[in-house]
Coordinates of C-alpha atoms and ligand atoms in Angstrom, one line a residue:
M1 CA 50.6 -33.7 45.4
Y2 CA 54.1 -32.9 44.1
T3 CA 56.6 -30.1 44.6
P4 CA 57.4 -28.6 41.2
A5 CA 61.1 -28.8 40.1
I6 CA 60.7 -25.7 37.9
K7 CA 58.8 -22.6 38.7
F8 CA 58.3 -19.6 36.4
E9 CA 56.5 -16.8 38.0
E10 CA 56.6 -13.1 37.3
D11 CA 59.3 -13.6 34.7
T12 CA 61.6 -15.4 37.2
L13 CA 62.8 -18.9 36.6
Q14 CA 63.5 -21.0 39.6
I15 CA 64.6 -24.6 40.0
I16 CA 65.1 -27.0 42.9
D17 CA 68.9 -27.4 43.1
Q18 CA 68.9 -31.2 42.7
S19 CA 72.6 -31.4 43.4
L20 CA 71.9 -30.6 47.0
L21 CA 69.2 -33.2 47.6
P22 CA 68.4 -34.9 49.8
G23 CA 70.5 -33.0 52.4
K24 CA 69.2 -29.6 51.4
F25 CA 66.0 -28.5 49.7
K26 CA 66.5 -25.1 48.0
Y27 CA 65.1 -23.2 45.0
I28 CA 67.7 -21.3 43.0
S29 CA 67.1 -18.6 40.3
L30 CA 68.4 -19.0 36.8
S31 CA 68.7 -15.5 35.4
N32 CA 70.6 -16.0 32.2
L33 CA 72.2 -18.4 29.8
D34 CA 75.3 -19.0 31.9
D35 CA 73.3 -19.8 35.0
S36 CA 71.2 -22.3 33.0
I37 CA 74.2 -24.0 31.2
T38 CA 76.0 -24.4 34.5
A39 CA 72.8 -25.8 36.2
I40 CA 72.3 -28.3 33.3
K41 CA 75.9 -29.4 33.2
E42 CA 76.2 -29.7 37.0
L43 CA 72.8 -31.6 37.2
K44 CA 71.2 -29.0 39.4
V45 CA 68.4 -29.5 36.9
R46 CA 68.3 -32.9 35.2
G47 CA 65.9 -35.4 33.6
A48 CA 65.2 -35.0 29.9
P49 CA 61.8 -33.1 30.0
A50 CA 63.0 -30.8 32.8
I51 CA 66.1 -29.8 30.8
G52 CA 64.0 -29.0 27.8
I53 CA 61.6 -26.8 29.8
V54 CA 64.5 -24.9 31.4
A55 CA 66.1 -24.4 28.0
A56 CA 62.8 -22.9 26.6
Y57 CA 62.5 -20.4 29.5
T58 CA 66.2 -19.5 29.2
M59 CA 65.7 -18.7 25.6
Y60 CA 62.9 -16.3 26.6
L61 CA 65.0 -14.6 29.3
Q62 CA 67.8 -14.1 26.8
A63 CA 65.4 -12.9 24.1
K64 CA 63.9 -10.3 26.5
Q65 CA 67.4 -8.8 26.9
L66 CA 67.6 -8.2 23.2
I67 CA 64.5 -6.0 22.9
G68 CA 65.5 -2.8 21.2
K69 CA 68.1 -4.5 19.0
S70 CA 67.7 -4.9 15.2
S71 CA 66.0 -8.0 13.9
D72 CA 69.3 -9.3 12.4
I73 CA 71.2 -8.9 15.7
F74 CA 68.2 -10.5 17.6
I75 CA 68.2 -13.6 15.4
R76 CA 72.0 -13.9 15.3
E77 CA 72.4 -13.6 19.1
L78 CA 69.6 -16.1 19.7
N79 CA 71.2 -18.6 17.3
I80 CA 74.4 -18.3 19.3
F81 CA 72.6 -18.8 22.6
S82 CA 70.7 -21.8 21.3
A83 CA 73.8 -23.5 20.0
L84 CA 75.5 -23.1 23.4
L85 CA 72.5 -24.3 25.3
S86 CA 72.0 -27.4 23.0
E87 CA 75.6 -28.4 23.7
A88 CA 75.1 -28.4 27.5
R89 CA 74.1 -32.1 27.5
P90 CA 74.1 -34.1 24.3
T91 CA 71.9 -37.2 24.9
A92 CA 68.5 -35.9 26.1
V93 CA 66.8 -34.9 22.9
N94 CA 64.2 -32.8 24.8
L95 CA 66.8 -30.1 25.1
A96 CA 67.3 -29.7 21.3
W97 CA 63.6 -30.3 20.7
A98 CA 62.5 -27.4 23.0
I99 CA 65.1 -25.1 21.5
K100 CA 63.9 -26.0 18.0
R101 CA 60.3 -25.0 19.0
I102 CA 61.6 -21.6 20.2
K103 CA 63.7 -21.2 17.0
L104 CA 60.6 -21.7 14.8
I105 CA 59.2 -18.7 16.5
Y106 CA 62.1 -16.2 16.3
Q107 CA 63.4 -17.3 12.9
K108 CA 60.2 -16.9 11.0
K109 CA 60.3 -14.1 8.6
S110 CA 57.8 -11.6 9.8
I111 CA 57.1 -7.9 10.2
E112 CA 56.2 -8.3 13.8
S113 CA 58.0 -6.2 16.4
I114 CA 60.8 -7.8 18.5
S115 CA 58.8 -7.4 21.6
N116 CA 55.9 -9.2 20.0
I117 CA 58.2 -12.1 19.1
V118 CA 59.7 -12.1 22.6
N119 CA 56.2 -12.4 24.0
Q120 CA 55.5 -15.3 21.7
I121 CA 58.7 -17.1 22.9
K122 CA 57.4 -16.7 26.5
Q123 CA 54.1 -18.2 25.6
E124 CA 55.8 -21.1 23.8
A125 CA 58.0 -21.8 26.8
I126 CA 54.9 -21.8 29.1
K127 CA 53.2 -24.1 26.6
I128 CA 56.1 -26.6 26.5
H129 CA 56.0 -26.7 30.4
E130 CA 52.2 -27.1 30.5
E131 CA 52.2 -29.7 27.7
D132 CA 54.7 -31.8 29.7
R133 CA 52.6 -31.6 32.8
I134 CA 49.6 -32.9 30.9
A135 CA 51.7 -35.6 29.2
C136 CA 52.8 -36.8 32.6
E137 CA 49.2 -37.2 33.7
K138 CA 48.3 -39.0 30.5
M139 CA 51.3 -41.4 30.8
G140 CA 50.2 -42.1 34.4
E141 CA 46.7 -42.9 33.1
N142 CA 47.9 -45.0 30.2
G143 CA 50.5 -46.8 32.4
L144 CA 47.9 -47.9 34.9
T145 CA 46.8 -50.6 32.6
V146 CA 50.1 -52.5 33.1
V147 CA 50.2 -52.2 36.9
P148 CA 48.7 -55.2 38.7
D149 CA 47.3 -54.8 42.3
P150 CA 49.3 -55.4 44.4
C151 CA 52.5 -54.6 42.5
T152 CA 56.2 -54.4 43.3
V153 CA 58.0 -52.1 40.8
L154 CA 61.7 -51.8 40.2
T155 CA 62.9 -48.4 38.9
H156 CA 66.2 -46.9 37.8
C157 CA 67.4 -43.3 38.0
N158 CA 64.9 -40.5 38.7
T159 CA 61.8 -39.9 36.5
G160 CA 59.5 -38.1 38.9
S161 CA 58.5 -34.5 39.5
L162 CA 62.1 -33.5 39.8
A163 CA 62.8 -34.6 36.3
T164 CA 59.7 -33.3 34.5
G165 CA 57.1 -30.5 34.3
G166 CA 54.6 -32.7 36.1
W167 CA 54.5 -35.6 38.4
G168 CA 56.9 -37.7 36.3
T169 CA 57.0 -40.4 33.7
A170 CA 57.8 -43.8 35.2
L171 CA 57.3 -42.4 38.7
G172 CA 54.1 -40.7 37.5
I173 CA 52.7 -44.2 36.8
I174 CA 53.6 -45.2 40.4
Y175 CA 51.9 -42.0 41.7
A176 CA 48.8 -42.8 39.5
A177 CA 48.7 -46.3 40.9
K178 CA 48.8 -45.1 44.4
E179 CA 46.1 -42.5 43.7
S180 CA 43.9 -45.2 42.2
G181 CA 44.1 -47.1 45.5
R182 CA 46.5 -49.8 44.3
E183 CA 49.0 -51.3 46.7
V184 CA 52.3 -50.4 45.2
K185 CA 55.9 -50.9 46.5
V186 CA 59.1 -49.8 44.9
F187 CA 62.6 -51.0 44.8
V188 CA 64.8 -48.1 43.9
D189 CA 68.2 -48.7 42.2
E190 CA 70.9 -46.5 43.7
T191 CA 71.9 -45.4 40.1
R192 CA 75.6 -45.0 40.3
P193 CA 77.7 -42.9 40.0
L194 CA 75.6 -39.9 40.9
G195 CA 72.9 -41.6 42.9
Q196 CA 69.8 -40.2 41.1
G197 CA 67.9 -43.2 42.6
A198 CA 69.3 -43.0 46.1
R199 CA 69.2 -39.2 46.4
L200 CA 66.2 -38.2 44.3
T201 CA 63.8 -41.1 43.7
F202 CA 64.1 -42.4 47.2
W203 CA 63.5 -38.8 48.5
E204 CA 60.5 -38.3 46.2
L205 CA 58.9 -41.6 47.2
I206 CA 59.4 -40.9 50.9
Q207 CA 57.8 -37.4 50.4
N208 CA 54.8 -39.1 48.8
N209 CA 54.6 -41.8 51.5
I210 CA 55.1 -44.7 49.0
P211 CA 56.7 -47.8 50.5
C212 CA 60.2 -48.0 49.0
T213 CA 63.4 -49.9 49.4
L214 CA 66.8 -48.7 48.3
I215 CA 69.1 -51.2 46.7
T216 CA 72.5 -51.1 45.0
D217 CA 72.4 -51.4 41.3
S218 CA 73.9 -54.8 41.4
T219 CA 71.1 -56.1 43.6
A220 CA 68.5 -55.8 40.9
G221 CA 69.3 -59.1 39.1
S222 CA 69.0 -61.3 42.2
L223 CA 65.7 -59.7 43.2
M224 CA 64.3 -60.3 39.8
K225 CA 65.4 -63.9 39.8
S226 CA 63.9 -64.5 43.2
G227 CA 60.5 -63.4 41.9
K228 CA 60.2 -60.3 44.0
I229 CA 59.6 -57.9 41.1
D230 CA 56.4 -57.7 39.1
L231 CA 57.2 -54.8 36.9
V232 CA 60.2 -52.7 35.8
L233 CA 59.7 -49.0 34.8
F234 CA 62.3 -46.5 33.8
G235 CA 62.5 -43.3 31.7
A236 CA 64.2 -42.3 28.5
D237 CA 66.5 -39.5 27.2
R238 CA 66.1 -40.3 23.5
I239 CA 64.2 -42.9 21.6
A240 CA 65.2 -43.8 18.1
E241 CA 62.8 -44.5 15.2
N242 CA 63.1 -48.3 15.8
G243 CA 62.2 -48.0 19.5
D244 CA 65.8 -48.3 20.9
V245 CA 65.9 -46.3 24.2
A246 CA 68.8 -44.3 25.6
N247 CA 68.5 -43.8 29.3
K248 CA 70.6 -43.6 32.4
I249 CA 73.6 -46.0 32.4
G250 CA 72.5 -49.3 33.9
S251 CA 69.0 -49.3 32.2
Y252 CA 70.2 -51.8 29.6
S253 CA 71.3 -54.2 32.3
V254 CA 68.0 -53.8 34.1
A255 CA 66.1 -54.4 30.9
A256 CA 68.2 -57.4 29.9
L257 CA 67.7 -59.0 33.3
A258 CA 63.9 -58.3 33.2
Y259 CA 63.9 -59.9 29.7
L260 CA 65.8 -63.0 31.0
N261 CA 63.4 -63.3 34.0
K262 CA 60.3 -62.7 31.9
I263 CA 59.3 -59.6 33.9
P264 CA 57.4 -56.9 32.0
C265 CA 59.7 -53.9 31.4
Y266 CA 58.6 -50.6 30.1
A267 CA 60.3 -47.3 29.2
V268 CA 58.1 -44.4 29.9
A269 CA 58.5 -41.2 28.0
P270 CA 56.6 -38.3 26.4
T271 CA 56.6 -38.1 22.6
S272 CA 59.0 -35.1 22.9
T273 CA 61.7 -37.7 23.8
F274 CA 61.4 -39.5 20.4
D275 CA 63.9 -38.6 17.8
L276 CA 62.5 -40.0 14.6
S277 CA 65.5 -38.6 12.6
I278 CA 67.6 -41.3 14.3
K279 CA 67.2 -44.8 12.8
T280 CA 68.6 -46.9 15.7
G281 CA 70.2 -46.5 19.1
K282 CA 73.6 -46.8 17.6
N283 CA 73.3 -43.2 16.3
I284 CA 72.4 -41.7 19.7
P285 CA 75.2 -39.5 21.1
I286 CA 76.1 -40.8 24.6
E287 CA 77.5 -38.2 27.1
K288 CA 80.8 -39.1 28.8
R289 CA 81.2 -37.5 32.2
S290 CA 84.1 -36.7 34.4
P291 CA 86.2 -39.6 36.0
Q292 CA 86.0 -37.7 39.2
E293 CA 82.3 -38.6 39.5
I294 CA 83.4 -42.2 40.1
L295 CA 86.7 -41.7 41.7
H296 CA 86.1 -39.1 44.4
I297 CA 84.2 -41.4 46.8
Y298 CA 87.2 -43.8 46.8
G299 CA 89.6 -41.1 47.8
Y300 CA 91.4 -40.6 44.4
N301 CA 91.7 -36.9 44.8
F302 CA 94.8 -36.8 42.5
N303 CA 95.5 -37.0 38.8
L304 CA 95.7 -40.6 37.6
P305 CA 98.8 -41.8 35.8
E306 CA 98.5 -42.5 32.1
V307 CA 98.3 -46.3 32.7
A308 CA 94.9 -45.9 34.5
T309 CA 91.7 -44.6 32.9
V310 CA 88.1 -44.3 33.8
Y311 CA 85.1 -44.8 31.5
N312 CA 82.0 -43.0 32.7
P313 CA 79.2 -42.9 30.1
A314 CA 76.1 -41.3 31.5
F315 CA 73.7 -43.3 29.4
D316 CA 73.3 -46.6 27.6
V317 CA 70.9 -47.9 25.0
T318 CA 68.4 -50.6 25.4
P319 CA 67.3 -52.3 22.2
G320 CA 63.6 -51.8 21.7
N321 CA 63.1 -55.6 21.4
Y322 CA 64.2 -56.1 25.1
L323 CA 61.3 -53.9 26.2
T324 CA 57.7 -55.1 26.7
G325 CA 56.7 -51.6 25.6
I326 CA 57.1 -47.9 25.7
I327 CA 54.4 -45.9 27.5
T328 CA 53.8 -42.5 26.1
E329 CA 51.0 -39.9 26.4
A330 CA 49.8 -41.0 23.0
G331 CA 49.4 -44.6 24.1
I332 CA 51.4 -47.7 24.7
I333 CA 53.8 -48.9 22.0
N334 CA 53.8 -52.7 22.5
R335 CA 56.9 -54.6 21.4
P336 CA 58.8 -51.5 20.1
S337 CA 59.9 -51.6 16.5
K338 CA 59.9 -49.1 13.6
K339 CA 56.4 -50.1 12.7
T340 CA 54.8 -50.0 16.2
V341 CA 56.6 -46.7 17.1
A342 CA 55.3 -45.1 13.9
E343 CA 51.7 -46.4 14.5
I344 CA 51.4 -44.6 17.9
V345 CA 53.7 -41.6 17.6
I346 CA 53.2 -40.3 14.1
P347 CA 49.4 -39.8 14.1
F348 CA 49.6 -38.2 17.5
L349 CA 52.2 -35.7 16.4
K350 CA 50.3 -35.0 13.2
E351 CA 47.1 -34.3 15.2
K352 CA 49.0 -32.0 17.6
K353 CA 50.3 -29.7 14.8
Ligands
MRU401 O1 71.7 -37.7 34.0 P1 70.3 -37.5 34.3 O2 70.0 -37.6 35.7 O3 69.7 -36.3 33.6 O4 69.6 -38.8 33.6 C1 68.2 -38.8 33.7 C2 67.6 -40.1 33.1 O5 68.3 -40.9 32.6 C3 66.1 -40.2 33.2 O6 65.7 -41.5 33.3 C4 65.5 -39.6 31.9 O7 66.0 -38.3 31.6 C5 64.0 -39.5 32.0 S1 63.4 -38.3 33.2 C6 61.7 -38.3 33.1

């Protein structure tokens, strides 16, 4: 049903270059660390789970090049690569999470040959990819319970097949609703400044023949107030222990407006997006991006004087108590709090080990 954003075949890593969509659909190859870091920074690949998957495959491609080196050099080089990759984007925890899984393999003290360890890294990267595909399906299944029929959903940013290893998180629920025969319509927030809604979600929904209407971000509030929205679904880049959710800038406004208008509002994310080492959203690092992302469309193609500045955070944090719930592959966390997050996430992660 969906076009995969990431393909790994015959040791070749390819991604859809999302910076070109919707004008141009093109797969590009990522052959080494530099290619992947550039692709992640320039949002050719984006979305928390997708970034993690690409990072895992990249670690494999780099590890493969070190076959024949001593064990010390192998570990030292991979540590340098993982640090550089982790810094590519700071907010989405899936990046650091996937790299940590790869690290657990190559850093273990063992007498195994380097080529054996490289093969294990490859298997782990494939597993991370496949686990995300399955998690997306499960989130779709779990999320169906909150989708009335008919249903008009409002969504922010892009959380579909472009952003994950499967059919998506929040968009996955919309695809699941359509597959189950429900009548579902979607209002798509433009998602300024880079238009992940207008360029990517709108494109995905059109590809999947799902009725959709594009709106500017500032239209969401009045639509909610006029009773046109039944459900709000968006994704997450990092979720703190207490259920605070970092996601694309503007998600907080959407959640606050849903709260005010008593509309159910859910963040949808796999358990790989939880960072239980972080107590609250205040501790989540928020990426600041270039002023040019905002300025260029207004014709400011020159350096601003000191008196004028631009503030362009890529993410914001929605307090967990503004959300009706968080939908994960492990189940739905109702009324997110430290207690409800722990009840769903911790037993699931323990069982997975
Ligand atoms: O800057 P982006 O496009 O990587 O931001 C993406 C988001 O905020 C998504 O909502 C999030 O990563 C979840 S994707 C399933």
